[in-house]
XYZ file of C-alpha atoms in Angstrom:
747
model
C 14.794 4.182 14.056
C 16.732 5.050 10.946
C 17.350 3.143 7.726
C 20.303 4.326 5.666
C 21.068 3.470 2.058
C 24.098 4.247 -0.089
C 24.059 4.067 -3.888
C 27.153 3.847 -6.079
C 25.234 5.054 -9.111
C 21.849 6.300 -10.188
C 19.665 3.542 -11.634
C 15.986 4.008 -12.583
C 15.299 0.332 -11.769
C 16.866 0.658 -8.325
C 14.959 3.904 -7.791
C 11.695 2.051 -8.458
C 12.417 -0.465 -5.701
C 13.523 2.154 -3.191
C 10.664 4.364 -4.299
C 8.413 1.928 -2.447
C 10.748 1.371 0.509
C 11.141 5.130 1.066
C 7.528 6.155 0.496
C 6.091 8.758 2.854
C 2.374 9.108 3.483
C -0.233 10.256 5.951
C -3.335 8.278 5.040
C -4.340 10.826 2.412
C -1.238 11.665 0.373
C 1.376 9.122 -0.647
C 4.667 10.241 -2.184
C 7.127 7.605 -3.289
C 10.809 7.868 -2.430
C 12.324 8.449 -5.863
C 14.816 11.308 -5.939
C 13.139 14.622 -6.678
C 15.842 15.685 -9.167
C 15.097 12.955 -11.709
C 11.994 12.257 -13.820
C 9.759 9.299 -12.943
C 6.430 7.894 -14.073
C 5.201 8.024 -10.472
C 3.231 11.076 -9.459
C 1.279 11.379 -6.224
C -1.193 8.951 -4.691
C -4.280 10.505 -3.123
C -6.226 7.870 -1.210
C -9.803 7.471 -2.346
C -9.290 9.041 -5.781
C -10.216 6.479 -8.454
C -11.136 6.509 -12.121
C -12.436 4.051 -14.714
C -9.865 1.953 -16.530
C -9.855 -0.914 -19.039
C -9.962 -4.426 -17.527
C -9.599 -3.345 -13.881
C -12.919 -1.441 -13.676
C -11.604 1.361 -11.450
C -8.083 2.027 -10.238
C -6.354 4.476 -7.955
C -5.215 7.550 -9.870
C -1.610 8.480 -10.510
C -2.148 12.147 -9.668
C 0.218 15.001 -10.664
C 3.760 14.833 -9.387
C 4.308 17.535 -6.804
C 7.672 16.672 -5.251
C 9.804 17.017 -8.395
C 12.491 19.666 -8.630
C 14.582 20.910 -11.544
C 18.022 22.468 -11.041
C 20.452 24.135 -13.427
C 23.826 25.681 -12.692
C 25.253 28.106 -15.235
C 22.758 26.755 -17.749
C 23.705 23.107 -17.202
C 20.882 20.804 -15.941
C 21.865 18.988 -12.738
C 20.937 15.328 -12.970
C 22.310 12.263 -11.229
C 22.104 10.376 -14.497
C 24.267 12.741 -16.569
C 27.021 13.823 -14.186
C 29.823 12.226 -12.218
C 28.155 11.061 -9.021
C 30.445 11.344 -5.997
C 27.916 10.645 -3.261
C 24.300 9.488 -3.163
C 22.778 8.557 0.191
C 19.271 8.386 1.606
C 17.957 7.943 5.124
C 14.433 7.041 6.142
C 13.739 8.001 9.733
C 10.600 6.121 10.726
C 10.713 7.652 14.192
C 9.899 11.078 12.785
C 8.504 10.162 9.357
C 11.134 11.890 7.237
C 13.316 11.148 4.219
C 16.751 12.749 3.957
C 18.956 12.753 0.860
C 22.607 13.704 0.358
C 24.119 14.158 -3.093
C 27.510 15.274 -4.315
C 28.238 15.452 -8.017
C 30.645 17.011 -10.454
C 29.214 18.819 -13.445
C 30.535 18.401 -16.973
C 32.093 21.860 -16.623
C 33.979 20.931 -13.471
C 31.822 22.469 -10.741
C 31.342 20.432 -7.572
C 27.761 20.481 -6.297
C 26.457 19.485 -2.855
C 22.738 18.944 -2.368
C 20.862 17.937 0.778
C 17.109 17.574 1.217
C 14.567 16.731 3.919
C 11.121 15.556 2.840
C 7.952 15.072 4.900
C 4.324 14.256 4.223
C 2.779 15.977 7.198
C 1.204 13.753 9.838
C -1.310 16.215 11.286
C -2.042 18.288 8.164
C -3.327 15.723 5.722
C -3.097 17.989 2.655
C 0.544 18.970 3.126
C 3.931 17.848 1.840
C 7.142 19.838 2.324
C 10.639 19.624 0.849
C 13.467 21.557 2.474
C 16.775 21.510 0.610
C 20.257 23.031 0.638
C 22.586 23.823 -2.254
C 26.318 24.517 -2.290
C 28.924 24.712 -5.046
C 32.645 25.429 -5.217
C 32.161 27.953 -8.048
C 30.053 31.066 -8.331
C 27.389 31.276 -10.972
C 23.693 31.271 -11.797
C 21.485 28.731 -10.018
C 18.120 28.143 -11.638
C 15.428 26.211 -9.728
C 12.282 24.842 -11.333
C 9.328 23.981 -9.088
C 6.735 22.140 -11.196
C 3.271 20.722 -10.762
C 3.566 18.006 -13.380
C 0.116 17.087 -14.706
C 1.495 14.902 -17.514
C 1.029 11.693 -15.525
C -0.561 8.338 -16.283
C -0.975 4.913 -14.694
C 1.097 1.940 -15.788
C -1.316 -0.667 -17.146
C -1.267 -4.418 -17.794
C 1.876 -3.964 -19.892
C 4.637 -1.378 -19.317
C 4.177 -0.086 -22.869
C 0.645 1.024 -22.033
C -0.152 4.020 -19.879
C -3.640 5.151 -18.906
C -4.254 8.833 -18.255
C -6.759 9.386 -15.474
C -6.742 13.132 -14.943
C -6.399 16.389 -16.791
C -5.677 19.988 -15.854
C -8.893 21.963 -15.717
C -7.107 25.127 -14.596
C -3.496 26.331 -14.385
C -2.993 29.581 -12.520
C -0.326 31.552 -10.686
C 0.078 34.637 -8.614
C 2.547 36.219 -6.281
C 4.199 33.372 -4.416
C 2.139 30.468 -5.745
C 1.359 28.196 -8.655
C -1.905 26.272 -8.857
C -3.368 23.371 -10.807
C -7.022 22.378 -10.726
C -7.146 18.744 -11.809
C -10.161 16.564 -12.572
C -10.431 12.809 -13.088
C -11.604 11.678 -16.517
C -14.889 10.408 -15.064
C -15.340 13.878 -13.529
C -16.067 12.353 -10.127
C -13.102 13.891 -8.305
C -11.351 17.260 -8.404
C -7.965 18.034 -6.914
C -6.697 21.482 -6.042
C -2.887 21.558 -5.982
C -0.893 24.588 -4.893
C 2.851 24.979 -4.452
C 5.409 27.612 -3.601
C 9.203 27.665 -3.542
C 10.523 29.958 -0.805
C 13.964 31.352 0.016
C 15.383 34.241 1.990
C 17.821 34.919 -0.849
C 17.342 37.569 -3.493
C 15.910 35.778 -6.499
C 14.101 36.548 -9.722
C 10.877 34.623 -10.320
C 8.931 33.651 -13.397
C 6.238 31.117 -14.240
C 6.037 28.713 -17.156
C 2.911 26.944 -18.448
C 2.997 24.011 -20.836
C 1.224 20.805 -21.750
C 3.133 19.223 -18.855
C 1.644 21.581 -16.295
C 2.842 24.708 -14.559
C 6.140 25.607 -12.898
C 7.694 28.519 -11.105
C 11.306 29.328 -11.918
C 13.708 31.000 -9.477
C 17.105 32.326 -10.555
C 19.807 33.226 -8.037
C 23.394 34.380 -8.397
C 25.260 32.158 -5.936
C 28.688 32.527 -4.414
C 31.220 29.736 -4.086
C 31.236 27.583 -0.933
C 28.135 29.146 0.582
C 25.075 27.139 1.612
C 21.719 28.264 0.195
C 18.451 27.039 1.712
C 15.031 26.645 0.132
C 11.641 25.272 1.153
C 9.050 23.871 -1.223
C 5.498 23.828 0.160
C 2.744 21.709 -1.390
C -0.980 21.539 -0.628
C -3.279 18.937 -2.213
C -7.011 19.195 -1.521
C -9.851 17.082 -2.830
C -12.795 18.228 -0.773
C -15.900 18.720 -2.862
C -16.231 22.413 -2.173
C -17.100 25.216 -4.608
C -14.194 27.251 -3.246
C -11.603 24.477 -3.548
C -9.012 26.780 -5.098
C -9.466 29.492 -2.462
C -9.245 26.932 0.324
C -6.091 25.350 -1.114
C -4.332 28.690 -1.594
C -5.370 29.821 1.881
C -3.762 26.752 3.429
C -0.623 27.327 1.366
C -0.404 30.852 2.752
C -0.786 29.552 6.302
C 2.056 27.087 5.786
C 4.416 29.756 4.560
C 3.621 31.929 7.567
C 4.253 29.067 9.973
C 7.503 28.129 8.276
C 9.220 24.765 7.957
C 10.544 24.503 11.512
C 7.129 24.764 13.189
C 5.596 22.380 10.692
C 8.374 19.884 11.283
C 7.992 20.105 15.080
C 4.264 19.333 14.794
C 5.014 16.497 12.392
C 7.556 14.942 14.747
C 5.092 15.235 17.657
C 2.522 13.367 15.597
C 4.878 10.456 14.970
C 6.081 10.524 18.568
C 2.500 9.985 19.730
C 2.000 7.220 17.178
C 5.086 5.330 18.354
C 4.093 5.589 22.010
C 1.372 3.101 21.121
C 2.714 1.231 18.129
C 6.389 0.642 18.883
C 7.559 -2.850 19.692
C 10.807 -3.276 21.649
C 12.721 -6.537 21.380
C 15.687 -6.958 23.674
C 18.330 -9.257 22.222
C 17.280 -9.015 18.558
C 17.571 -5.537 17.067
C 17.211 -6.944 13.556
C 13.765 -8.276 14.379
C 12.832 -5.053 16.166
C 13.852 -2.885 13.197
C 12.146 -5.065 10.619
C 8.890 -5.235 12.572
C 8.721 -1.497 13.276
C 9.637 -0.722 9.662
C 6.655 -2.820 8.603
C 4.371 -1.057 11.081
C 5.542 2.369 9.900
C 4.429 1.654 6.350
C 1.208 0.056 7.548
C 0.316 3.061 9.702
C 1.091 5.720 7.105
C -1.183 3.939 4.592
C -4.151 4.037 6.964
C -6.970 6.025 5.259
C -8.094 9.227 6.926
C -11.798 8.606 6.256
C -14.173 5.735 5.545
C -14.529 6.429 1.816
C -11.821 3.827 1.245
C -10.098 1.151 3.290
C -6.518 -0.038 3.417
C -5.450 -1.058 -0.086
C -3.342 -4.122 -0.843
C -0.172 -2.208 -1.750
C -0.875 1.039 0.079
C -0.051 4.500 -1.206
C 3.248 3.065 -2.408
C 2.466 1.850 -5.921
C -0.062 0.572 -8.412
C 0.077 -3.146 -7.692
C -3.477 -4.502 -7.616
C -4.634 -1.087 -8.866
C -5.217 0.291 -5.377
C -7.954 -2.257 -4.695
C -9.081 -3.555 -1.299
C -8.966 -7.330 -0.702
C -9.469 -9.764 2.181
C -5.893 -8.793 3.027
C -7.256 -5.807 4.923
C -9.624 -7.640 7.256
C -7.679 -10.831 7.913
C -4.079 -9.600 7.911
C -3.922 -5.836 8.501
C -6.958 -4.970 10.625
C -6.069 -7.052 13.725
C -3.128 -4.707 14.378
C -5.355 -1.636 14.182
C -8.124 -3.280 16.215
C -5.624 -3.918 19.008
C -3.597 -0.707 18.841
C -5.722 1.929 17.075
C -9.330 0.678 17.402
C -10.945 3.911 16.186
C -9.027 3.605 12.939
C -10.066 -0.032 12.619
C -13.678 1.017 13.061
C -13.339 3.473 10.178
C -12.121 0.717 7.849
C -14.997 -1.548 8.840
C -17.419 1.320 8.221
C -16.032 1.401 4.670
C -17.502 -2.076 4.250
C -20.800 -0.913 5.711
C -20.895 2.089 3.366
C -20.660 -0.379 0.499
C -23.161 -2.857 1.898
C -25.799 -1.897 -0.669
C -23.299 -2.509 -3.470
C -22.541 -5.909 -1.914
C -26.268 -6.702 -1.842
C -26.578 -5.761 -5.501
C -23.568 -7.958 -6.233
C -25.266 -10.905 -4.528
C -28.513 -10.325 -6.413
C -26.644 -10.080 -9.713
C -25.113 -13.490 -9.045
C -28.412 -15.049 -7.994
C -27.912 -14.937 -4.230
C -29.465 -13.184 -1.259
C -27.935 -10.953 1.383
C -24.583 -9.260 0.771
C -21.752 -10.696 -1.310
C -18.688 -8.496 -0.940
C -16.493 -8.179 -4.034
C -13.131 -9.896 -4.162
C -11.540 -6.602 -5.226
C -13.132 -3.346 -4.201
C -12.452 0.294 -5.086
C -14.221 3.507 -4.107
C -17.782 2.443 -4.968
C -17.814 -1.075 -3.501
C -18.602 -2.921 -6.723
C -16.624 -5.870 -8.054
C -13.359 -4.550 -9.475
C -11.634 -7.837 -10.304
C -10.772 -8.134 -14.005
C -12.231 -11.175 -15.727
C -9.230 -11.342 -18.043
C -5.887 -9.622 -18.501
C -4.125 -9.485 -21.904
C -0.542 -10.701 -22.093
C 0.330 -9.100 -25.422
C -0.390 -5.814 -27.160
C -2.766 -7.417 -29.660
C -4.799 -9.065 -26.927
C -4.456 -12.489 -28.545
C -3.052 -14.055 -25.384
C -5.031 -13.501 -22.220
C -5.120 -14.788 -18.680
C -8.606 -15.634 -17.475
C -9.205 -14.438 -13.920
C -11.822 -16.316 -11.879
C -11.186 -14.894 -8.402
C -13.871 -12.222 -8.717
C -16.391 -14.886 -9.662
C -15.380 -17.637 -7.243
C -13.284 -16.449 -4.308
C -16.313 -15.924 -2.129
C -14.670 -16.465 1.236
C -14.039 -12.710 1.506
C -17.666 -12.297 2.596
C -17.099 -14.571 5.596
C -13.711 -12.933 6.249
C -15.367 -9.549 6.702
C -17.981 -10.976 9.094
C -15.189 -12.728 11.017
C -13.368 -9.420 11.504
C -16.504 -7.545 12.559
C -16.889 -10.144 15.322
C -13.168 -9.945 16.141
C -13.454 -6.154 16.461
C -16.399 -6.467 18.849
C -14.620 -9.049 21.015
C -11.677 -6.701 21.371
C -13.526 -3.411 21.839
C -16.995 -4.260 23.159
C -18.154 -1.401 20.911
C -21.930 -1.706 21.328
C -22.700 1.396 19.292
C -20.704 0.176 16.292
C -22.507 -3.144 16.302
C -25.927 -1.512 16.511
C -25.223 0.946 13.694
C -23.048 -1.139 11.392
C -21.739 -4.496 12.589
C -24.963 -6.413 13.151
C -26.276 -5.577 9.717
C -23.036 -6.720 8.081
C -23.207 -10.028 9.954
C -26.886 -10.620 9.182
C -26.586 -9.809 5.485
C -23.439 -11.914 5.025
C -25.176 -14.779 6.831
C -28.062 -14.465 4.374
C -25.572 -14.742 1.532
C -24.192 -18.056 2.762
C -27.664 -19.429 3.448
C -28.461 -18.821 -0.214
C -25.011 -19.840 -1.494
C -25.083 -23.409 -0.139
C -26.721 -26.307 -1.960
C -28.233 -29.365 -0.331
C -26.724 -32.741 -1.196
C -28.551 -35.849 0.037
C -25.299 -37.626 0.923
C -23.143 -34.752 2.180
C -25.540 -32.202 3.551
C -25.059 -28.557 2.649
C -22.223 -28.075 0.157
C -20.560 -25.079 -1.464
C -19.617 -25.704 -5.066
C -17.380 -23.969 -7.577
C -15.190 -21.762 -5.458
C -11.579 -20.698 -5.127
C -10.031 -20.858 -1.677
C -6.978 -18.922 -0.483
C -4.999 -21.520 -2.452
C -5.567 -19.957 -5.842
C -3.837 -22.675 -7.860
C -7.046 -24.711 -7.856
C -10.122 -23.128 -9.417
C -13.761 -24.254 -9.668
C -13.369 -26.596 -6.677
C -16.149 -27.926 -4.469
C -16.148 -27.729 -0.682
C -12.949 -25.854 -0.089
C -11.988 -26.412 3.559
C -11.337 -22.729 4.306
C -14.479 -21.512 2.544
C -16.814 -24.062 4.099
C -15.550 -23.557 7.657
C -15.554 -19.778 7.381
C -19.063 -19.915 5.924
C -20.153 -22.085 8.841
C -18.579 -19.610 11.240
C -20.420 -16.766 9.500
C -23.747 -18.619 9.823
C -23.139 -19.245 13.520
C -22.314 -15.568 14.008
C -25.689 -14.693 12.504
C -27.431 -17.023 14.968
C -25.382 -15.839 17.954
C -25.823 -12.121 17.322
C -29.543 -12.503 16.656
C -29.960 -14.073 20.099
C -27.762 -11.426 21.711
C -29.772 -8.673 20.065
C -33.026 -10.063 21.427
C -31.518 -10.287 24.908
C -30.020 -6.806 24.804
C -33.021 -5.106 23.289
C -32.721 -1.377 22.602
C -30.754 -0.320 19.528
C -29.612 -3.902 18.880
C -33.216 -5.123 18.685
C -34.062 -2.126 16.497
C -31.376 -3.255 14.049
C -32.864 -6.753 13.936
C -36.259 -5.224 13.094
C -34.781 -2.805 10.555
C -32.901 -5.575 8.730
C -35.975 -7.790 8.935
C -34.407 -10.850 10.565
C -37.020 -13.354 11.766
C -36.905 -16.444 13.976
C -37.664 -18.900 11.157
C -34.812 -17.460 9.094
C -32.403 -17.830 12.002
C -33.510 -21.421 12.543
C -32.582 -22.124 8.928
C -29.155 -20.570 9.491
C -28.683 -22.857 12.473
C -29.735 -25.933 10.511
C -27.359 -25.151 7.641
C -24.429 -24.524 9.996
C -25.012 -27.897 11.671
C -25.212 -29.777 8.388
C -22.634 -27.938 6.299
C -20.231 -30.392 4.699
C -16.619 -30.433 5.839
C -13.925 -32.156 3.763
C -12.856 -35.453 5.344
C -9.682 -36.340 7.199
C -7.233 -38.987 6.037
C -4.776 -39.967 8.754
C -5.737 -36.781 10.562
C -5.162 -34.510 7.542
C -8.115 -32.529 6.188
C -8.594 -32.640 2.436
C -8.314 -29.079 1.153
C -11.219 -29.584 -1.247
C -13.091 -32.434 -2.904
C -10.639 -34.479 -4.951
C -7.477 -32.821 -3.660
C -5.981 -36.090 -2.404
C -6.364 -37.589 -5.898
C -4.046 -35.020 -7.486
C -0.418 -35.651 -8.450
C 1.821 -35.262 -5.435
C 4.813 -32.957 -5.406
C 6.717 -31.543 -2.421
C 9.000 -28.552 -1.942
C 11.576 -27.274 0.511
C 9.681 -25.269 3.167
C 12.671 -22.955 3.578
C 12.319 -21.538 0.067
C 9.559 -19.406 -1.461
C 8.007 -18.836 -4.855
C 7.437 -20.778 -8.042
C 10.754 -20.107 -9.795
C 12.288 -23.116 -8.010
C 9.797 -25.484 -9.622
C 10.594 -27.440 -12.802
C 8.897 -25.961 -15.853
C 6.742 -29.037 -16.374
C 5.386 -28.687 -12.815
C 4.678 -24.978 -13.246
C 2.709 -25.661 -16.415
C 0.405 -28.136 -14.673
C 0.521 -26.750 -11.157
C -3.275 -26.833 -10.804
C -3.210 -30.596 -11.330
C -0.777 -31.154 -8.470
C -1.127 -31.010 -4.696
C 1.023 -27.887 -4.582
C -0.793 -24.932 -3.039
C -0.058 -21.238 -3.353
C -0.511 -20.206 0.255
C -1.910 -21.209 3.635
C -5.422 -22.577 3.210
C -6.191 -25.410 5.648
C -3.517 -23.934 7.921
C -5.042 -20.456 7.634
C -8.372 -21.946 8.710
C -6.805 -23.557 11.746
C -5.144 -20.275 12.627
C -8.341 -18.225 12.408
C -10.598 -20.868 13.996
C -8.010 -22.201 16.418
C -10.465 -23.238 19.122
C -12.087 -25.797 16.785
C -8.977 -27.989 16.540
C -6.751 -29.837 18.971
C -3.012 -29.287 18.744
C -2.300 -32.795 17.412
C -4.672 -32.271 14.490
C -3.076 -28.898 13.747
C 0.351 -30.532 13.782
C -0.614 -33.295 11.351
C -2.063 -30.785 8.916
C 0.871 -28.408 9.255
C 3.413 -31.168 8.611
C 1.483 -32.291 5.537
C 0.795 -28.940 3.894
C 4.028 -27.105 4.712
C 5.984 -29.204 2.193
C 3.303 -28.663 -0.455
C 3.084 -24.874 -0.171
C 5.087 -22.657 -2.539
C 4.459 -19.438 -0.553
C 4.067 -17.710 -3.933
C 1.792 -15.272 -2.100
C 3.216 -13.013 0.589
C 0.125 -13.822 2.679
C 1.302 -17.376 3.243
C 4.212 -17.130 5.645
C 2.502 -15.164 8.473
C -0.108 -17.890 9.037
C 2.482 -20.652 8.818
C 4.806 -18.764 11.164
C 2.086 -18.373 13.788
C 1.070 -22.017 13.683
C 4.732 -23.119 13.633
C 5.252 -21.196 16.880
C 2.268 -22.971 18.450
C 3.790 -26.310 17.494
C 7.231 -25.498 18.886
C 8.857 -25.242 15.443
C 10.799 -22.231 16.618
C 13.397 -22.076 13.843
C 10.836 -22.170 11.047
C 8.504 -19.734 12.795
C 11.357 -17.271 13.293
C 12.635 -17.744 9.739
C 9.239 -16.878 8.256
C 8.831 -13.963 10.672
C 12.114 -12.423 9.557
C 11.397 -12.988 5.880
C 8.086 -11.191 6.290
C 9.675 -8.353 8.262
C 12.252 -7.801 5.508
C 10.088 -8.632 2.524
C 10.530 -5.173 0.961
C 13.988 -4.321 2.261
C 15.280 -7.480 0.578
C 12.767 -7.400 -2.304
C 12.077 -11.080 -1.664
C 9.325 -11.392 -4.246
C 10.988 -9.170 -6.834
C 7.937 -6.884 -7.041
C 8.597 -4.303 -4.347
C 8.377 -1.589 -7.012
C 4.618 -2.326 -7.289
C 4.003 -1.186 -3.712
C 4.310 -2.339 -0.118
C 2.930 -5.737 0.950
C 0.747 -4.262 3.693
C -1.003 -7.521 4.533
C 2.369 -9.073 5.279
C 3.221 -6.071 7.450
C 0.077 -6.728 9.472
C 0.908 -10.417 9.457
C 4.329 -9.743 10.995
C 2.634 -8.065 13.953
C 0.207 -10.985 14.271
C 3.155 -13.405 14.401
C 4.438 -11.415 17.370
C 1.046 -11.079 19.049
C -0.676 -14.420 18.493
C 2.370 -16.522 17.714
C 5.420 -15.655 19.808
C 3.461 -13.974 22.620
C 0.576 -16.448 22.382
C -2.183 -13.902 23.016
C -5.800 -14.830 22.301
C -9.072 -13.151 23.194
C -11.482 -15.681 24.661
C -14.899 -14.248 25.467
C -14.171 -11.735 28.239
C -10.599 -12.732 28.995
C -7.119 -12.446 27.573
C -5.126 -15.635 27.288
C -1.319 -15.388 27.202
C 0.913 -18.385 26.483
C 4.296 -17.092 25.234
C 6.681 -18.987 22.970
C 9.426 -16.410 22.446
C 12.306 -17.091 20.070
C 15.291 -18.287 22.093
C 17.417 -15.236 21.278
C 14.809 -12.795 22.596
C 15.581 -11.620 26.123
C 12.385 -9.584 26.359
C 9.633 -8.091 24.223
C 7.579 -5.047 25.138
C 4.530 -3.522 23.419
C 1.033 -2.261 24.128
C -2.538 -2.749 22.966
C -6.059 -1.692 23.828
C -8.675 -4.071 25.233
C -12.205 -2.803 25.747
C -11.015 0.767 26.115
C -8.197 -0.067 28.532
C -4.607 0.370 27.440
C -2.379 -2.541 28.409
C 1.413 -2.630 28.412
C 2.926 -6.095 28.082
C 6.457 -7.164 28.851
C 7.385 -10.791 28.330
C 10.678 -12.434 29.162
C 11.562 -16.143 29.104
C 10.755 -16.245 32.832
C 7.745 -13.996 33.372
C 4.857 -11.983 31.948
C 4.177 -8.471 33.243
C 0.899 -6.751 32.367
C 0.154 -3.146 33.344
C -3.232 -1.469 32.823
C -3.826 2.235 32.226
C -7.358 3.454 32.931
C -10.566 1.493 33.065
C -13.060 0.915 35.862
C -13.279 -2.847 36.023
C -10.800 -5.673 36.416
C -9.657 -7.644 33.366
C -9.553 -11.420 33.548
C -6.237 -12.869 32.426
C -5.230 -16.442 31.764
C -1.439 -16.626 31.786
C -0.309 -20.142 30.927
C -3.334 -21.638 32.668
C -3.316 -19.401 35.746
C -6.450 -17.267 36.240
C -5.609 -13.715 37.329
C -7.481 -10.435 37.616
C -5.872 -7.135 36.644
C -7.420 -4.100 38.268
C -7.463 -0.524 36.940
C -4.017 1.106 36.874
C -2.452 -2.020 38.277
C 0.355 -4.394 37.301
C 0.466 -8.177 37.481
C 3.626 -10.229 37.140
C 3.250 -13.957 36.498
C 6.072 -16.457 36.411
C 6.445 -18.824 33.483
């Protein structure tokens, strides 16, 4: 699975876009795909490393650049931007997690240079990145190589003119065969140990240079004409809080050099081979869809955090969009893929929420509520990280007021929803006893305190922002109210289950202090919570929505640029919505609606949705497939699958839209393949696009690995492992799949 790109010229703006597309990571280190021979503002992303910043509270740190490389030939710096560029190609191989580059250029003195590199961020060794490169020229002369650890890095802020430095070099050191930088964040919370070494079998002189920019080793080699010279650059980045961080980092660097590139690369390829055995999706008859989907999954997987100190961020290790914060994107859009395919990794991300449960409880108390109120944007400490305002100009005279951190409360119910979804899929009793039950109980307490009683309407939820963020300070948002009701019912259901199960589940109930009278109140609120009314079968998105000025758009287009300026200026006073809201509710809580009601709401809202958020199209695509709107469902699926490769939103340089990547998989799973988990059974009702001859993929259900192959005529399900039969419902037919058995059902 290779993606090749050819560039006629070097362009910093183009490099920014492809920097995201060609990012390599391993859940700890993220290195963007900009060419190593040119300067860039982007350093290295180390997941979980944050620092304080104006407006955004805390943001992920732009750590020192480690992949850069300087080259001079006969005293002339070799840059793509200053020489005649004859060839510039890159290839991302998602099958093996590598980035290859080929460059040919002609120097100002007439020498022809060939350069080829292979870059990896090691899959198994989380601290390691390696760059292997080759050099050839048609003239003899002096080749000088500069291997830097560039500590002069800073984060882009709310305006491109402003950069925020988040780390400084505490120590710069070198010795035989290594350079080292000890780097600390400004808040002194995190320390990074970075070691590097440039290795060659050729005879070379070596020196080291220190400066305000960092430290670099310099190799000089007399090269012959038309001979290929090979080099390997090893990098180790450690952040463990250990007193011997430097010794540990240098020790690992020494081990890498002894192993050599070839052995490291073999282990790296094995890692990705094992990943793809589970994650790969094969689509017969539509290679474009297959490539786009697997490309999305590659970037989703390599952004998966290695520990529970942080969860999946909105734009991954790929950039600084949303400051490396965690949103509802993770639970609702990205986590279902991991729950189904890599459940242990999903558990780790949910434990991140549990680790920050106390912060969520403090957040609720600060806002006058009980239980746990999770922040709209979260960083490493779990406190609210959403800015209340963002300046538009350098003087700060023009600002945008941000209310999402204060009003977009549905994230609390979204997290509870996904805890329940995880349990349905995995039946992980231990997780629920240790973490999940407490999350559900404390989020239920939040909603019980968040509602207000209205004599005419019952329990209402005022002053919120739903997924449709065009309309602020609204009352009784459809999505928020229904998800809150669902959260309350989960609290009731799991309390009863805990009493029935006893043991560690009952111990959790006692530890959290849940009592029968409290649960009865939850039940009463859930029964009487107000739901926006229907008009001709269409649910009102929030109180007063139907009274707004109507305006419709072409559902085949996306974004706000297509709107007249006068509409954009007053968009909050119109019926236009930013993204799926009522439709997202009907997707998540599908069993609460009949198909005719879903259709009426879809038909109404689809022509009033701008899809200005990348989260919008996955939900619409899934529901469109349920309704038999195949062309629209497929169109949205493909747009989502190629959202970065085609830079559809014009902001790919800010990082990868990981929620959309997870959404693409959900379109396949719940939309086209029609798979739902219902209590203890798996329901399959496929609606494949007409051009698909077959689709094949796998997922885990309650510890049993299942391989699914669906064609227009049949569904084949094979189980691997397990001790008990799995109940299947394939287009209404009840079947039982035994351990290590296959069932084939006709459609």
